[in-house]
Short mmCIF file of C-alpha atoms in Angstrom, two decimals:
data_model
loop_
_atom_site.label_atom_id
_atom_site.label_comp_id
_atom_site.label_asym_id
_atom_site.label_seq_id
_atom_site.Cartn_x
_atom_site.Cartn_y
_atom_site.Cartn_z
CA MET H 83 110.58 129.98 84.59
CA LEU H 84 110.79 133.31 86.43
CA ASP H 85 107.90 132.55 88.82
CA TRP H 86 109.74 129.49 90.04
CA PHE H 87 112.63 131.54 91.36
CA LYS H 88 110.62 134.07 93.36
CA LYS H 89 111.87 134.05 96.91
CA ARG H 90 109.63 132.93 99.73
CA SER H 91 108.31 135.49 102.16
CA SER H 92 110.57 135.93 105.16
CA THR H 93 107.61 134.94 107.33
CA GLU H 94 106.88 131.73 105.45
CA ASP H 95 107.72 128.61 107.42
CA VAL H 96 110.27 126.12 106.16
CA ILE H 97 108.59 122.72 105.84
CA LEU H 98 110.50 119.46 105.98
CA PRO H 99 109.82 117.09 103.10
CA VAL H 100 107.34 114.33 103.95
CA ILE H 101 107.38 112.74 100.48
CA ASP H 102 110.46 111.09 99.00
CA ILE H 103 110.43 110.63 95.24
CA HIS H 104 113.60 108.65 94.51
CA SER H 105 114.53 105.34 96.12
CA HIS H 106 115.15 101.69 95.33
CA LEU H 107 113.01 99.79 97.83
CA LEU H 108 111.36 97.06 95.75
CA PRO H 109 113.29 93.89 96.62
CA GLY H 110 115.35 92.21 93.94
CA LEU H 111 114.48 94.50 91.04
CA ASP H 112 117.76 96.42 90.81
CA ASP H 113 120.83 97.38 92.86
CA GLY H 114 118.66 98.48 95.77
CA VAL H 115 117.25 96.34 98.57
CA GLN H 116 117.25 92.60 98.07
CA SER H 117 114.69 91.48 100.66
CA PHE H 118 111.42 92.60 102.21
CA GLU H 119 113.12 92.63 105.61
CA GLU H 120 115.69 95.14 104.34
CA ALA H 121 112.97 97.28 102.77
CA GLU H 122 111.01 97.24 106.03
CA ALA H 123 114.02 98.35 108.10
CA ILE H 124 114.63 101.32 105.79
CA ILE H 125 110.97 102.30 105.60
CA LEU H 126 110.74 102.38 109.39
CA ARG H 127 113.70 104.79 109.44
CA PHE H 128 111.91 106.99 106.88
CA GLN H 129 108.87 107.01 109.15
CA LYS H 130 110.96 108.18 112.11
CA LEU H 131 112.15 111.09 109.98
CA GLY H 132 108.54 112.12 109.39
CA TYR H 133 108.04 110.83 105.85
CA LYS H 134 104.40 110.01 105.01
CA LYS H 135 104.80 108.84 101.40
CA LEU H 136 107.61 107.10 99.53
CA ILE H 137 107.57 107.00 95.73
CA THR H 138 110.10 104.30 95.02
CA THR H 139 111.77 104.29 91.60
CA PRO H 140 113.50 101.11 90.40
CA HIS H 141 115.95 101.40 87.55
CA VAL H 142 114.73 100.64 84.04
CA MET H 143 117.65 100.03 81.67
CA SER H 144 117.40 98.01 78.48
CA ASP H 145 120.81 96.36 78.85
CA PHE H 146 120.89 95.72 82.60
CA PHE H 147 117.74 96.22 84.71
CA ARG H 148 115.02 95.19 82.29
CA ASN H 149 112.14 96.03 84.55
CA THR H 150 108.67 96.45 83.10
CA THR H 151 105.71 98.50 84.28
CA ASP H 152 103.76 95.36 85.12
CA GLY H 153 106.68 93.79 86.96
CA ILE H 154 107.28 96.90 89.05
CA LEU H 155 103.61 97.22 90.00
CA ALA H 156 103.44 93.54 90.93
CA LYS H 157 106.44 93.89 93.24
CA LEU H 158 104.92 97.06 94.72
CA ALA H 159 101.77 95.10 95.57
CA GLU H 160 103.91 92.47 97.32
CA LEU H 161 105.69 95.14 99.36
CA ASN H 162 102.41 96.76 100.37
CA GLN H 163 101.05 93.37 101.44
CA TRP H 164 104.20 92.82 103.52
CA LEU H 165 103.87 96.20 105.24
CA THR H 166 100.17 95.63 105.90
CA SER H 167 100.96 92.29 107.52
CA LYS H 168 103.47 94.10 109.76
CA ASN H 169 100.98 96.87 110.59
CA ILE H 170 103.25 99.56 109.12
CA PRO H 171 101.01 102.39 107.86
CA ILE H 172 102.82 104.33 105.17
CA ASP H 173 101.89 105.26 101.61
CA ILE H 174 104.22 103.42 99.20
CA GLN H 175 103.88 104.13 95.50
CA ALA H 176 106.07 103.35 92.51
CA ALA H 177 107.38 105.20 89.51
CA ALA H 178 110.68 104.40 87.80
CA GLU H 179 114.11 105.85 87.14
CA TYR H 180 114.44 105.48 83.38
CA TYR H 181 117.85 105.35 81.76
CA LEU H 182 118.02 107.45 78.61
CA ASP H 183 118.66 105.00 75.79
CA GLU H 184 117.11 104.11 72.46
CA ASP H 185 114.71 101.68 74.11
CA LEU H 186 113.23 104.50 76.20
CA LEU H 187 112.83 106.72 73.15
CA GLU H 188 111.05 103.90 71.33
CA LYS H 189 108.67 103.42 74.26
CA ILE H 190 107.79 107.10 74.29
CA GLU H 191 107.31 107.24 70.52
CA ALA H 192 105.06 104.15 70.71
CA ASN H 193 103.04 105.66 73.57
CA SER H 194 103.89 102.69 75.78
CA PRO H 195 102.74 103.18 79.39
CA LEU H 196 105.49 104.60 81.57
CA LEU H 197 105.54 104.93 85.34
CA THR H 198 105.41 108.58 86.34
CA PHE H 199 104.54 110.37 89.57
CA GLY H 200 102.62 113.49 90.53
CA ASN H 201 101.69 115.68 87.57
CA ASN H 202 103.09 113.29 84.95
CA TYR H 203 106.67 113.77 86.15
CA LEU H 204 109.06 111.37 84.39
CA LEU H 205 112.26 110.63 86.32
CA PHE H 206 115.23 109.87 84.09
CA GLU H 207 118.98 109.52 84.28
CA THR H 208 121.78 109.49 81.71
CA ASN H 209 125.30 108.13 81.54
CA PHE H 210 127.57 109.94 83.95
CA MET H 211 130.48 110.76 81.68
CA THR H 212 129.34 112.45 78.47
CA GLU H 213 126.20 114.24 77.34
CA PRO H 214 123.97 111.83 75.40
CA LEU H 215 123.68 112.73 71.74
CA ASN H 216 119.91 112.20 71.95
CA LEU H 217 119.36 114.26 75.12
CA LYS H 218 117.73 117.23 73.40
CA GLU H 219 115.64 114.92 71.20
CA PHE H 220 114.47 113.13 74.34
CA ILE H 221 113.49 116.38 76.08
CA PHE H 222 111.54 117.57 73.03
CA LEU H 223 109.79 114.21 72.63
CA THR H 224 108.80 113.85 76.28
CA THR H 225 107.47 117.39 76.59
CA THR H 226 105.45 117.12 73.37
CA LYS H 227 103.98 113.85 74.69
CA GLY H 228 102.83 115.61 77.84
CA TYR H 229 105.50 114.39 80.24
CA LYS H 230 107.45 116.66 82.56
CA PRO H 231 111.05 115.36 82.47
CA VAL H 232 112.85 115.28 85.81
CA LEU H 233 116.60 114.74 85.67
CA ALA H 234 117.75 112.59 88.58
CA HIS H 235 120.80 113.89 90.49
CA PRO H 236 122.10 116.44 87.92
CA GLU H 237 124.95 117.28 90.28
CA ARG H 238 126.56 113.88 89.65
CA TYR H 239 127.05 114.09 85.87
CA LEU H 240 130.59 114.92 84.82
CA TYR H 241 129.43 116.65 81.64
CA LEU H 242 127.40 119.09 83.75
CA GLN H 243 130.08 119.50 86.41
CA SER H 244 132.57 120.60 83.74
CA ASN H 245 130.17 122.92 81.89
CA PHE H 246 127.63 124.57 84.15
CA SER H 247 126.09 126.49 81.25
CA LYS H 248 124.58 123.18 80.12
CA VAL H 249 122.61 123.14 83.38
CA GLU H 250 120.87 126.39 82.54
CA ASP H 251 120.23 125.19 78.99
CA LEU H 252 118.41 122.13 80.34
CA LEU H 253 116.33 124.33 82.62
CA ASN H 254 115.37 126.54 79.69
CA ARG H 255 114.26 123.42 77.78
CA GLY H 256 111.83 122.55 80.55
CA VAL H 257 113.79 119.95 82.50
CA LEU H 258 113.19 119.83 86.25
CA PHE H 259 116.03 118.92 88.61
CA GLN H 260 115.94 116.36 91.42
CA LEU H 261 118.85 116.76 93.81
CA ASN H 262 120.16 113.84 95.85
CA ILE H 263 120.18 114.86 99.51
CA SER H 264 123.37 112.86 100.09
CA SER H 265 125.20 115.00 97.53
CA ILE H 266 125.02 117.85 100.03
CA SER H 267 127.29 115.86 102.35
CA GLY H 268 129.92 115.14 99.69
CA TYR H 269 129.04 111.43 99.67
CA TYR H 270 129.46 111.02 95.91
CA SER H 271 132.36 113.42 95.37
CA LYS H 272 133.53 116.93 96.18
CA ALA H 273 132.65 117.96 92.62
CA ALA H 274 129.08 116.69 93.02
CA GLN H 275 128.85 118.48 96.36
CA SER H 276 130.03 121.74 94.78
CA VAL H 277 127.46 121.51 91.97
CA ALA H 278 124.74 120.63 94.48
CA GLN H 279 125.55 123.79 96.41
CA LYS H 280 125.50 125.88 93.22
CA LEU H 281 122.12 124.46 92.25
CA ILE H 282 120.72 125.31 95.66
CA ASP H 283 122.29 128.79 95.66
CA ASN H 284 120.79 129.48 92.21
CA ARG H 285 117.42 128.09 93.33
CA TRP H 286 117.58 125.53 90.52
CA VAL H 287 116.27 122.58 92.52
CA HIS H 288 112.67 121.46 92.05
CA LEU H 289 112.68 118.18 93.97
CA ILE H 290 114.95 116.48 96.47
CA GLY H 291 115.27 112.74 96.92
CA SER H 292 117.08 110.20 99.02
CA ASP H 293 118.14 107.86 96.19
CA CYS H 294 118.14 105.31 99.00
CA HIS H 295 119.46 101.87 98.05
CA LYS H 296 120.47 100.49 101.46
CA LEU H 297 120.59 101.19 105.20
CA GLN H 298 123.82 103.16 104.85
CA HIS H 299 121.98 105.67 102.67
CA ILE H 300 119.16 106.26 105.16
CA GLN H 301 121.73 106.80 107.90
CA LEU H 302 123.48 109.37 105.71
CA LEU H 303 120.13 111.03 105.06
CA GLU H 304 119.57 111.36 108.80
CA GLU H 305 122.97 113.01 109.23
CA THR H 306 122.69 115.33 106.21
CA ARG H 307 119.44 116.86 107.47
CA GLN H 308 121.54 118.86 109.92
CA ALA H 309 123.65 120.45 107.17
CA LYS H 310 123.31 124.13 106.31
CA TYR H 311 122.71 123.42 102.63
CA PHE H 312 119.95 120.95 103.43
CA GLN H 313 118.20 123.67 105.39
CA LYS H 314 118.74 126.04 102.47
CA ALA H 315 117.39 123.45 100.02
CA ILE H 316 114.15 122.89 101.91
CA SER H 317 113.57 126.64 102.00
CA LEU H 318 113.08 126.48 98.21
CA PRO H 319 109.60 126.02 96.68
CA LEU H 320 110.13 122.27 96.27
CA LEU H 321 107.46 120.12 94.66
CA ASN H 322 107.90 117.19 97.06
CA ASN H 323 105.06 117.95 99.44
CA THR H 324 102.64 118.79 96.62
CA LEU H 325 102.60 115.24 95.26
#
């Protein structure tokens, strides 16, 4: 873990992210966009910000958003066809944001195909209030199966906000952290903003993402890019542009 936290050379240029790895842009699959027109409008705004690739990540939750790998890939193909028909050249791929529940553990144990991105990165989220009893089991299982677990928006979980030592424990267990850019602005809460700043200050951010669900989120992304902590975040050795 020590190599990760080596500081960049003072002469090394800061590079803006051109790959977003967390969004909800497949119409009708979850609480994100609900039409191809809405997805198109957001994607055009991403393009204006210089993004070249969007890895969109619909929710997969056994009791609410029961998306499947096949269903997600089919909707991705529809979106790509739509963009091609509109002559919008951008690389759109799909992974998923998996909710940590027993269904996910069963899928991993059964070696069911999961949607990952990059070097087998598996994006997951948990409930926001309390630490899941099976969190450590999940981390052990995913890493032994060859996945690299990426915790979506760690700054937003109350059980991490109230006990920051748990953050370091997760790092030591091999979990990577994906920060929501909007958290830097205080969009979710002041507590989430404070934790986001601590993660950036400690250099404990591996990926940043928009978590874009709607046009309001892309507008907030545009505004947050001017913030001091956004500039500090992109000075870290983020994985985004390596994907």
